[in-house]
Amino acid sequence: MKITYCARSERSTRNRFMRLKHSGDLRRAHRVEVVRSFYGGEPRTRLELANQLGLSVATIGTIVGELTKAGFLKEAAGARTGGGRPATQLTLRGGGSLVVGVDVAETYVTAELFDQAMARLARKRVPVLENAPEAVVEHVLAAVAAVRRQVYEAPVSAIGVSLPGQVEARLRPLLERRWDVPVLLDNPLKAITLAEQMFGAARDQDDVIVVNLGTGVGLGVVAGGRLLRGATNNAGEWGHTVLEAGGQPCRCGGRGCVEAYVGAGALMRLLEGSPFLVSGDQDATVARLAEAVRLGDSAALETLTRFARPLGLALANAVNMLNPELIVFGGWVSAALGEPLVSAVTPVIKEYALATPFEAATAVLGRHLDNPVSLGMAVLAFETHLLD
Amino acid sequence: MKITYCARSERSTRNRFMRLKHSGDLRRAHRVEVVRSFYGGEPRTRLELANQLGLSVATIGTIVGELTKAGFLKEAAGARTGGGRPATQLTLRGGGSLVVGVDVAETYVTAELFDQAMARLARKRVPVLENAPEAVVEHVLAAVAAVRRQVYEAPVSAIGVSLPGQVEARLRPLLERRWDVPVLLDNPLKAITLAEQMFGAARDQDDVIVVNLGTGVGLGVVAGGRLLRGATNNAGEWGHTVLEAGGQPCRCGGRGCVEAYVGAGALMRLLEGSPFLVSGDQDATVARLAEAVRLGDSAALETLTRFARPLGLALANAVNMLNPELIVFGGWVSAALGEPLVSAVTPVIKEYALATPFEAATAVLGRHLDNPVSLGMAVLAFETHLLD
Ligand SMILES: [Zn+2]
Ligand SMILES: [Zn+2]
């Protein structure tokens, strides 16, 4: 089956200044918008949808008709039918086309199975002990097969796989023709940002940055309500913007990159010689530090303050450039350190950002939708059905 | 007359994921899109417009009807009318509502008068010798009055004024109720970027950064075809992202900002003690340097190479973050130094950017549409008529 790289669904919904290639693009984009508007929200009428999305009731009627016929929408139970057809409340129909979202991380692969209303039906996480591309691909196939087995006769209709940038080129050819359904590839940053935008902290926000703090770091950007992808889907490489020219070596081969100061690896270096360090185990180290911070340990708090400085500076740069209304702290390092991280970083952002963009922005912890990467990839995979 | 700050026209055209406040917003957005699609382009039929904008022929028919009735569009001379109504070519109608675009810069005010097809009819530039807000406002009023006088009985219908961020708060109240027509305020970065996008180097490009190099510096961003504004219209403060923590003092009060290394002021510092320096005169100094570069003077070329380093590094950061397909060098410093500047900076961008986003981007000199700020502001002012 063909593999689509880089979610064109998102691109095809670009606004009308864009040169849409076919007039059908707009109809497809409208379908995506209507379905997305239901995620994490209430049932609503055609009139409410029209008002919310800025489309005419007639256009909404056509789209709702198509989506209902295709089995993606249904009338809500207990819908107010008294007021005639336009007052009927609609909602997403569960079941139907199942989709799998896969998170290929450095140390594990997680596959999750969702129904078409994005209710999670099954989950499988397998550790990745070996980084050879062939081995990783076998783990991906095993995890996907496992979740498919967990649901009786599950008719999986699409699979979305998130691949980190560093391994994408090597894994992509190995994943081709391994499944009998459409496969969509994207990167974890886009998936996390989309999940926060659809179901998490960034819902109903138009200008958002989602900082993904893990072993690698990146910045997902929602600008004017849309995921920023850039010309080749590489936008968000904030982790490899230079914080200090000629500074710390970075695994990209450069020097002084943000990632070399604010990723889990940098935190490990900061903790060298401290009792929090569990050598070679980032997860355990960050967990220990987080626990000590919660207990008010002064050495742990001091480490957090030191860690917050380059992170706050790099985020201030993003705030000045992008003027977001919301800064979401995501990724496993943020999840582990929690609110104390947000509290430590915010004054540093204030120190380095201009006053107006700083005042416009609120910093929050991500909802850490479990797992945002597979959820975001499942949404993108499902949307391939709306684009036919 | 009321003053509108920050072009809401652009925001109202956000795509349908956005929560448009009124369903009429979409109709207004479509009007803007149709008019913009004609700028710098050929006459075209309703069918061609529909294909280009991804709208139905019926929708285009309605919008074209409204715009024709309002006197903004007309049938093109020599239109192919043989094929019936849908084959009629349309074009912008000149004359009609005239608009004034005003560029309030540090050392001058330029006012330009345009007809509704953005043909320039008159221009007035007055030097600003004194920076007191009241004095600047008097220059603005005088320049606008001068261009209005230059065109016989010109019925000016809107005025767009670009105010630099530093003086905006002080000038804004002084400009209120000084004219009898709607006034729209925005900042020069947005105006320049819009002008390059509509008429210049960025036409038909979806992901663009326009670096504005002058006394101040900024980065205009087009993302997915739309001008990036951010939550409070402050996006693009690249000039005050930190290039070197604790480095050169910047006029924003911070230290180590990009502007402190890549603006005209930084170039003046770099030229201290050189024969190119005309003390206290940035224009003359940059012109001298540019002339020497053109003549192949080795000291001038070395200065350019040194100037290119921080600029290339700061642009590499923007390339990594935003993944543009086009980097446009704009502003008067770029105009003066020309292609040699682009050639000097490009290898530095390559050195610091990741390979994939670097390869995706092309660096070009802006068209230096004369004057992009007043042109962009005139477009925004005119669009207030499309949003009623
Ligand atoms: Zn790096
Ligand atoms: Zn500054």
Short mmCIF file of C-alpha atoms in Angstrom, two decimals, chain B:
data_model
loop_
_atom_site.label_atom_id
_atom_site.label_comp_id
_atom_site.label_asym_id
_atom_site.label_seq_id
_atom_site.Cartn_x
_atom_site.Cartn_y
_atom_site.Cartn_z
CA MET B 1 -13.00 58.37 12.14
CA LYS B 2 -12.17 55.17 13.89
CA ILE B 3 -8.65 53.75 13.79
CA THR B 4 -8.20 50.05 13.38
CA TYR B 5 -4.98 48.70 14.76
CA CYS B 6 -3.49 45.48 13.50
CA ALA B 7 -5.02 44.35 10.25
CA ARG B 8 -7.87 42.12 11.24
CA SER B 9 -8.45 41.50 7.55
CA GLU B 10 -5.64 38.98 7.63
CA ARG B 11 -6.89 37.32 10.78
CA SER B 12 -10.42 37.04 9.48
CA THR B 13 -9.15 34.93 6.61
CA ARG B 14 -7.70 32.30 8.91
CA ASN B 15 -8.75 28.91 7.77
CA ARG B 16 -11.81 27.11 8.87
CA PHE B 17 -10.19 25.35 11.81
CA MET B 18 -10.41 28.76 13.24
CA ARG B 19 -13.40 29.83 15.11
CA LEU B 20 -14.62 32.59 12.82
CA LYS B 21 -16.84 34.82 14.85
CA HIS B 22 -19.52 35.40 12.21
CA SER B 23 -20.32 33.40 9.13
CA GLY B 24 -20.04 36.66 7.17
CA ASP B 25 -16.30 36.58 7.93
CA LEU B 26 -15.81 33.91 5.33
CA ARG B 27 -17.57 35.94 2.63
CA ARG B 28 -15.40 38.96 3.49
CA ALA B 29 -12.29 36.79 3.45
CA HIS B 30 -13.19 35.49 0.01
CA ARG B 31 -13.51 39.03 -1.31
CA VAL B 32 -10.00 39.81 -0.07
CA GLU B 33 -8.63 36.63 -1.62
CA VAL B 34 -10.17 37.32 -5.01
CA VAL B 35 -8.85 40.89 -5.13
CA ARG B 36 -5.38 39.82 -3.93
CA SER B 37 -5.20 37.12 -6.56
CA PHE B 38 -5.29 39.82 -9.26
CA TYR B 39 -2.36 41.84 -7.89
CA GLY B 40 0.58 41.63 -10.25
CA GLY B 41 -1.26 39.01 -12.30
CA GLU B 42 -3.21 38.57 -15.50
CA PRO B 43 -6.94 39.00 -16.13
CA ARG B 44 -8.78 35.73 -15.69
CA THR B 45 -12.17 34.06 -15.92
CA ARG B 46 -14.45 32.98 -13.11
CA LEU B 47 -13.51 29.38 -13.81
CA GLU B 48 -9.79 30.17 -13.60
CA LEU B 49 -10.36 32.03 -10.32
CA ALA B 50 -12.34 29.10 -8.93
CA ASN B 51 -9.55 26.67 -9.79
CA GLN B 52 -6.87 28.96 -8.46
CA LEU B 53 -8.57 29.66 -5.14
CA GLY B 54 -10.14 26.25 -4.63
CA LEU B 55 -13.66 27.66 -4.48
CA SER B 56 -16.73 26.58 -6.41
CA VAL B 57 -17.64 28.48 -9.57
CA ALA B 58 -20.93 29.39 -7.89
CA THR B 59 -19.13 30.95 -4.91
CA ILE B 60 -16.76 32.81 -7.22
CA GLY B 61 -19.75 34.01 -9.23
CA THR B 62 -21.30 35.53 -6.10
CA ILE B 63 -18.07 37.18 -4.96
CA VAL B 64 -17.27 38.52 -8.44
CA GLY B 65 -20.83 39.87 -8.63
CA GLU B 66 -20.42 41.71 -5.33
CA LEU B 67 -16.99 43.09 -6.24
CA THR B 68 -18.13 44.19 -9.70
CA LYS B 69 -21.20 45.90 -8.29
CA ALA B 70 -19.00 47.69 -5.74
CA GLY B 71 -16.81 48.88 -8.63
CA PHE B 72 -13.65 46.97 -7.67
CA LEU B 73 -13.63 44.47 -10.58
CA LYS B 74 -14.51 44.87 -14.24
CA GLU B 75 -14.52 42.87 -17.43
CA ALA B 76 -11.10 43.03 -19.06
CA ALA B 77 -10.70 44.94 -22.31
CA GLY B 78 -10.62 42.46 -25.16
CA ALA B 79 -12.16 39.80 -22.97
CA ARG B 80 -13.08 36.52 -24.64
CA THR B 81 -16.84 36.90 -24.43
CA GLY B 82 -17.59 34.35 -27.13
CA GLY B 83 -17.76 31.42 -24.76
CA GLY B 84 -20.54 32.94 -22.66
CA ARG B 85 -20.44 34.54 -19.26
CA PRO B 86 -18.06 32.17 -17.42
CA ALA B 87 -15.40 32.76 -20.09
CA THR B 88 -15.41 36.53 -19.57
CA GLN B 89 -12.08 37.70 -18.27
CA LEU B 90 -12.07 39.91 -15.22
CA THR B 91 -9.54 42.40 -13.97
CA LEU B 92 -9.15 45.00 -11.26
CA ARG B 93 -10.83 48.29 -11.98
CA GLY B 94 -8.46 51.24 -11.63
CA GLY B 95 -9.40 54.66 -10.27
CA GLY B 96 -12.36 54.47 -7.92
CA SER B 97 -11.52 54.50 -4.23
CA LEU B 98 -8.07 56.00 -3.76
CA VAL B 99 -6.02 55.01 -0.73
CA VAL B 100 -2.94 56.46 0.92
CA GLY B 101 -0.13 54.34 2.37
CA VAL B 102 2.22 56.03 4.82
CA ASP B 103 5.65 54.85 5.91
CA VAL B 104 6.76 56.49 9.15
CA ALA B 105 10.48 55.77 9.33
CA GLU B 106 13.09 57.14 11.71
CA THR B 107 14.41 59.82 9.41
CA TYR B 108 11.55 60.43 6.97
CA VAL B 109 7.84 60.05 6.34
CA THR B 110 6.68 58.83 2.93
CA ALA B 111 3.07 59.07 1.82
CA GLU B 112 1.93 57.50 -1.43
CA LEU B 113 -1.44 57.65 -3.12
CA PHE B 114 -2.73 54.61 -4.99
CA ASP B 115 -5.84 53.87 -6.95
CA GLN B 116 -7.82 50.78 -6.03
CA ALA B 117 -5.82 48.60 -8.46
CA MET B 118 -2.69 49.71 -6.54
CA ALA B 119 -1.33 51.90 -9.32
CA ARG B 120 0.69 54.67 -7.69
CA LEU B 121 -0.62 58.14 -8.50
CA ALA B 122 1.41 60.40 -6.24
CA ARG B 123 4.22 60.39 -3.73
CA LYS B 124 5.55 62.74 -1.07
CA ARG B 125 8.57 62.21 1.13
CA VAL B 126 9.38 64.58 3.97
CA PRO B 127 12.44 64.39 6.20
CA VAL B 128 11.89 63.96 9.94
CA LEU B 129 14.45 66.03 11.77
CA GLU B 130 12.87 65.88 15.17
CA ASN B 131 11.57 62.78 16.89
CA ALA B 132 8.99 64.32 19.24
CA PRO B 133 5.72 62.47 18.57
CA GLU B 134 3.82 65.72 17.90
CA ALA B 135 6.39 66.70 15.26
CA VAL B 136 6.24 63.29 13.59
CA VAL B 137 2.45 63.44 13.45
CA GLU B 138 2.60 66.88 11.82
CA HIS B 139 4.92 65.42 9.14
CA VAL B 140 2.49 62.56 8.57
CA LEU B 141 -0.43 64.96 8.18
CA ALA B 142 1.56 67.19 5.84
CA ALA B 143 2.71 64.30 3.65
CA VAL B 144 -0.81 62.88 3.37
CA ALA B 145 -2.25 66.31 2.57
CA ALA B 146 0.45 66.78 -0.10
CA VAL B 147 -0.36 63.58 -1.99
CA ARG B 148 -4.08 64.28 -1.72
CA ARG B 149 -3.49 67.67 -3.29
CA GLN B 150 -1.41 66.20 -6.11
CA VAL B 151 -4.39 64.39 -7.59
CA TYR B 152 -7.25 66.52 -8.77
CA GLU B 153 -10.31 66.02 -6.59
CA ALA B 154 -9.03 62.70 -5.37
CA PRO B 155 -11.67 60.94 -3.30
CA VAL B 156 -9.43 59.22 -0.75
CA SER B 157 -11.36 56.47 0.99
CA ALA B 158 -8.86 55.04 3.50
CA ILE B 159 -5.39 55.68 4.90
CA GLY B 160 -2.92 53.04 6.10
CA VAL B 161 -0.08 54.15 8.35
CA SER B 162 2.90 52.01 9.26
CA LEU B 163 4.33 52.83 12.69
CA PRO B 164 7.50 51.25 14.04
CA GLY B 165 6.90 49.34 17.26
CA GLN B 166 8.97 51.68 19.43
CA VAL B 167 6.85 54.76 18.67
CA GLU B 168 3.48 53.13 18.01
CA ALA B 169 2.09 53.62 21.52
CA ARG B 170 2.98 57.32 21.52
CA LEU B 171 1.88 58.13 17.95
CA ARG B 172 -1.34 56.18 17.92
CA PRO B 173 -3.44 58.47 20.14
CA LEU B 174 -2.07 61.52 18.32
CA LEU B 175 -3.29 60.17 14.98
CA GLU B 176 -6.83 59.52 16.13
CA ARG B 177 -9.51 61.70 14.59
CA ARG B 178 -7.06 63.56 12.35
CA TRP B 179 -8.66 62.35 9.13
CA ASP B 180 -12.20 62.03 7.79
CA VAL B 181 -11.72 58.48 6.43
CA PRO B 182 -10.97 55.10 8.02
CA VAL B 183 -7.38 54.76 9.20
CA LEU B 184 -5.57 51.47 9.63
CA LEU B 185 -2.33 51.14 11.59
CA ASP B 186 0.18 48.32 11.33
CA ASN B 187 3.91 47.88 11.57
CA PRO B 188 6.42 48.18 8.70
CA LEU B 189 7.48 44.55 8.89
CA LYS B 190 3.96 43.36 8.13
CA ALA B 191 3.61 45.92 5.33
CA ILE B 192 6.90 44.96 3.66
CA THR B 193 6.14 41.27 3.88
CA LEU B 194 2.69 41.76 2.42
CA ALA B 195 4.09 43.86 -0.44
CA GLU B 196 6.70 41.19 -1.26
CA GLN B 197 3.99 38.54 -1.05
CA MET B 198 1.53 40.37 -3.30
CA PHE B 199 3.83 42.07 -5.81
CA GLY B 200 7.40 41.01 -5.19
CA ALA B 201 9.84 38.17 -4.79
CA ALA B 202 7.49 36.12 -2.60
CA ARG B 203 4.61 35.98 -5.05
CA ASP B 204 3.19 32.45 -5.35
CA GLN B 205 5.37 31.22 -2.47
CA ASP B 206 3.78 29.69 0.61
CA ASP B 207 6.59 29.66 3.18
CA VAL B 208 8.75 32.73 3.14
CA ILE B 209 10.86 34.79 5.50
CA VAL B 210 11.49 38.42 4.62
CA VAL B 211 14.42 39.83 6.54
CA ASN B 212 14.09 43.55 6.95
CA LEU B 213 17.56 45.04 7.39
CA GLY B 214 17.60 48.68 8.34
CA THR B 215 18.42 50.60 11.47
CA GLY B 216 16.05 48.19 13.17
CA VAL B 217 15.75 44.64 11.92
CA GLY B 218 12.86 42.21 11.83
CA LEU B 219 11.68 39.09 10.11
CA GLY B 220 8.38 38.97 8.27
CA VAL B 221 7.05 35.45 8.00
CA VAL B 222 4.63 33.94 5.52
CA ALA B 223 3.63 30.49 6.78
CA GLY B 224 1.39 28.29 4.68
CA GLY B 225 0.59 31.31 2.52
CA ARG B 226 -0.46 33.59 5.34
CA LEU B 227 1.28 36.45 7.08
CA LEU B 228 2.30 35.33 10.56
CA ARG B 229 0.99 37.82 13.09
CA GLY B 230 0.92 35.98 16.40
CA ALA B 231 -1.45 36.58 19.27
CA THR B 232 -0.99 40.36 19.45
CA ASN B 233 0.47 41.19 16.02
CA ASN B 234 4.01 41.14 17.46
CA ALA B 235 5.37 38.09 15.64
CA GLY B 236 8.67 38.64 13.83
CA GLU B 237 10.73 40.22 16.61
CA TRP B 238 13.71 38.25 15.36
CA GLY B 239 15.78 41.39 15.87
CA HIS B 240 15.42 40.94 19.62
CA THR B 241 16.04 37.24 19.81
CA VAL B 242 19.31 36.67 21.63
CA LEU B 243 22.33 35.85 19.50
CA GLU B 244 24.84 36.04 22.32
CA ALA B 245 23.65 35.94 25.93
CA GLY B 246 25.10 38.92 27.79
CA GLY B 247 26.57 40.32 24.57
CA GLN B 248 26.29 43.74 22.90
CA PRO B 249 23.78 46.13 24.45
CA CYS B 250 20.67 46.62 22.31
CA ARG B 251 18.38 49.63 22.17
CA CYS B 252 15.53 47.43 23.51
CA GLY B 253 17.39 47.43 26.82
CA GLY B 254 18.50 43.82 26.44
CA ARG B 255 21.90 42.42 25.57
CA GLY B 256 23.15 40.30 22.72
CA CYS B 257 20.09 40.79 20.49
CA VAL B 258 20.33 40.03 16.77
CA GLU B 259 19.71 43.72 16.01
CA ALA B 260 22.86 44.66 17.92
CA TYR B 261 24.89 42.59 15.42
CA VAL B 262 23.10 42.84 12.09
CA GLY B 263 21.44 46.30 11.92
CA ALA B 264 22.83 49.42 10.33
CA GLY B 265 24.11 50.51 13.75
CA ALA B 266 26.16 47.34 14.06
CA LEU B 267 27.55 47.90 10.57
CA MET B 268 28.56 51.42 11.58
CA ARG B 269 30.46 49.99 14.56
CA LEU B 270 32.14 47.45 12.32
CA LEU B 271 33.29 50.29 10.08
CA GLU B 272 34.75 52.44 12.84
CA GLY B 273 38.15 53.70 11.82
CA SER B 274 37.60 52.66 8.19
CA PRO B 275 37.51 55.08 5.24
CA PHE B 276 33.92 53.99 4.54
CA LEU B 277 32.54 55.53 7.69
CA VAL B 278 30.64 58.79 7.29
CA SER B 279 30.18 59.60 10.94
CA GLY B 280 26.54 59.93 11.98
CA ASP B 281 25.23 59.13 8.50
CA GLN B 282 24.15 55.51 8.09
CA ASP B 283 22.82 56.00 4.55
CA ALA B 284 26.03 57.54 3.24
CA THR B 285 28.20 54.98 5.05
CA VAL B 286 26.33 51.98 3.70
CA ALA B 287 26.31 53.53 0.21
CA ARG B 288 30.10 54.00 0.35
CA LEU B 289 30.64 50.45 1.52
CA ALA B 290 28.34 49.13 -1.20
CA GLU B 291 30.20 51.08 -3.88
CA ALA B 292 33.56 49.73 -2.67
CA VAL B 293 32.18 46.18 -2.62
CA ARG B 294 31.04 46.63 -6.21
CA LEU B 295 34.54 47.78 -7.13
CA GLY B 296 36.03 44.70 -5.47
CA ASP B 297 37.83 46.59 -2.71
CA SER B 298 39.32 43.95 -0.44
CA ALA B 299 38.75 45.83 2.85
CA ALA B 300 35.09 46.35 1.90
CA LEU B 301 34.68 42.68 0.99
CA GLU B 302 36.24 41.64 4.28
CA THR B 303 33.84 43.89 6.18
CA LEU B 304 30.93 42.36 4.30
CA THR B 305 32.17 38.87 5.19
CA ARG B 306 32.40 39.82 8.85
CA PHE B 307 28.96 41.45 8.76
CA ALA B 308 27.54 38.31 7.13
CA ARG B 309 28.49 36.00 10.01
CA PRO B 310 26.03 37.03 12.74
CA LEU B 311 23.38 37.68 10.07
CA GLY B 312 23.87 34.21 8.57
CA LEU B 313 23.77 32.57 11.99
CA ALA B 314 20.59 34.40 12.99
CA LEU B 315 18.99 33.51 9.64
CA ALA B 316 20.05 29.86 10.04
CA ASN B 317 18.11 29.82 13.30
CA ALA B 318 15.05 31.16 11.49
CA VAL B 319 15.52 28.60 8.70
CA ASN B 320 15.65 25.76 11.24
CA MET B 321 12.58 27.05 13.05
CA LEU B 322 10.44 27.97 10.06
CA ASN B 323 11.66 25.87 7.11
CA PRO B 324 10.97 28.51 4.44
CA GLU B 325 11.25 27.91 0.71
CA LEU B 326 12.37 31.48 0.18
CA ILE B 327 14.52 33.96 2.13
CA VAL B 328 13.99 37.51 0.88
CA PHE B 329 16.56 40.15 1.79
CA GLY B 330 14.66 43.40 2.22
CA GLY B 331 15.10 46.79 3.84
CA TRP B 332 17.35 49.64 2.84
CA VAL B 333 20.61 47.99 3.95
CA SER B 334 19.87 44.98 1.70
CA ALA B 335 18.89 47.29 -1.14
CA ALA B 336 22.15 49.21 -0.83
CA LEU B 337 24.47 46.19 -0.54
CA GLY B 338 22.59 44.12 -3.11
CA GLU B 339 23.53 40.66 -4.39
CA PRO B 340 26.98 40.64 -2.75
CA LEU B 341 25.20 40.61 0.62
CA VAL B 342 23.10 37.58 -0.36
CA SER B 343 26.23 35.81 -1.64
CA ALA B 344 28.14 36.55 1.55
CA VAL B 345 25.35 35.42 3.88
CA THR B 346 24.24 32.23 2.12
CA PRO B 347 27.32 30.11 3.03
CA VAL B 348 26.98 31.17 6.66
CA ILE B 349 23.35 30.06 6.70
CA LYS B 350 24.53 26.76 5.25
CA GLU B 351 27.15 26.40 7.95
CA TYR B 352 24.66 26.74 10.82
CA ALA B 353 21.36 25.38 9.45
CA LEU B 354 20.42 21.70 9.25
CA ALA B 355 20.95 20.29 5.78
CA THR B 356 17.30 19.58 4.90
CA PRO B 357 15.83 23.01 5.70
CA PHE B 358 18.89 24.69 4.16
CA GLU B 359 18.43 22.79 0.90
CA ALA B 360 14.73 23.69 0.85
CA ALA B 361 15.43 27.42 0.96
CA THR B 362 16.48 29.86 -1.76
CA ALA B 363 17.93 33.24 -0.80
CA VAL B 364 17.04 36.22 -3.00
CA LEU B 365 17.19 39.96 -2.89
CA GLY B 366 13.77 41.58 -2.38
CA ARG B 367 12.25 43.39 -5.32
CA HIS B 368 12.54 46.55 -3.28
CA LEU B 369 9.22 47.63 -4.58
CA ASP B 370 9.48 51.31 -4.19
CA ASN B 371 8.24 51.83 -1.44
CA PRO B 372 7.13 48.43 -0.03
CA VAL B 373 5.95 49.87 3.28
CA SER B 374 3.53 52.40 1.79
CA LEU B 375 2.38 49.88 -0.83
CA GLY B 376 1.67 47.24 1.82
CA MET B 377 -0.15 49.76 4.01
CA ALA B 378 -2.20 50.94 1.03
CA VAL B 379 -3.27 47.35 0.34
CA LEU B 380 -4.34 46.88 3.96
CA ALA B 381 -6.17 50.22 3.96
CA PHE B 382 -8.00 49.36 0.76
CA GLU B 383 -9.05 46.00 2.18
CA THR B 384 -11.05 47.73 4.90
CA HIS B 385 -13.59 48.34 2.10
CA LEU B 386 -13.81 44.62 1.39
CA LEU B 387 -14.58 43.78 4.99
CA ASP B 388 -17.78 45.78 5.45
#
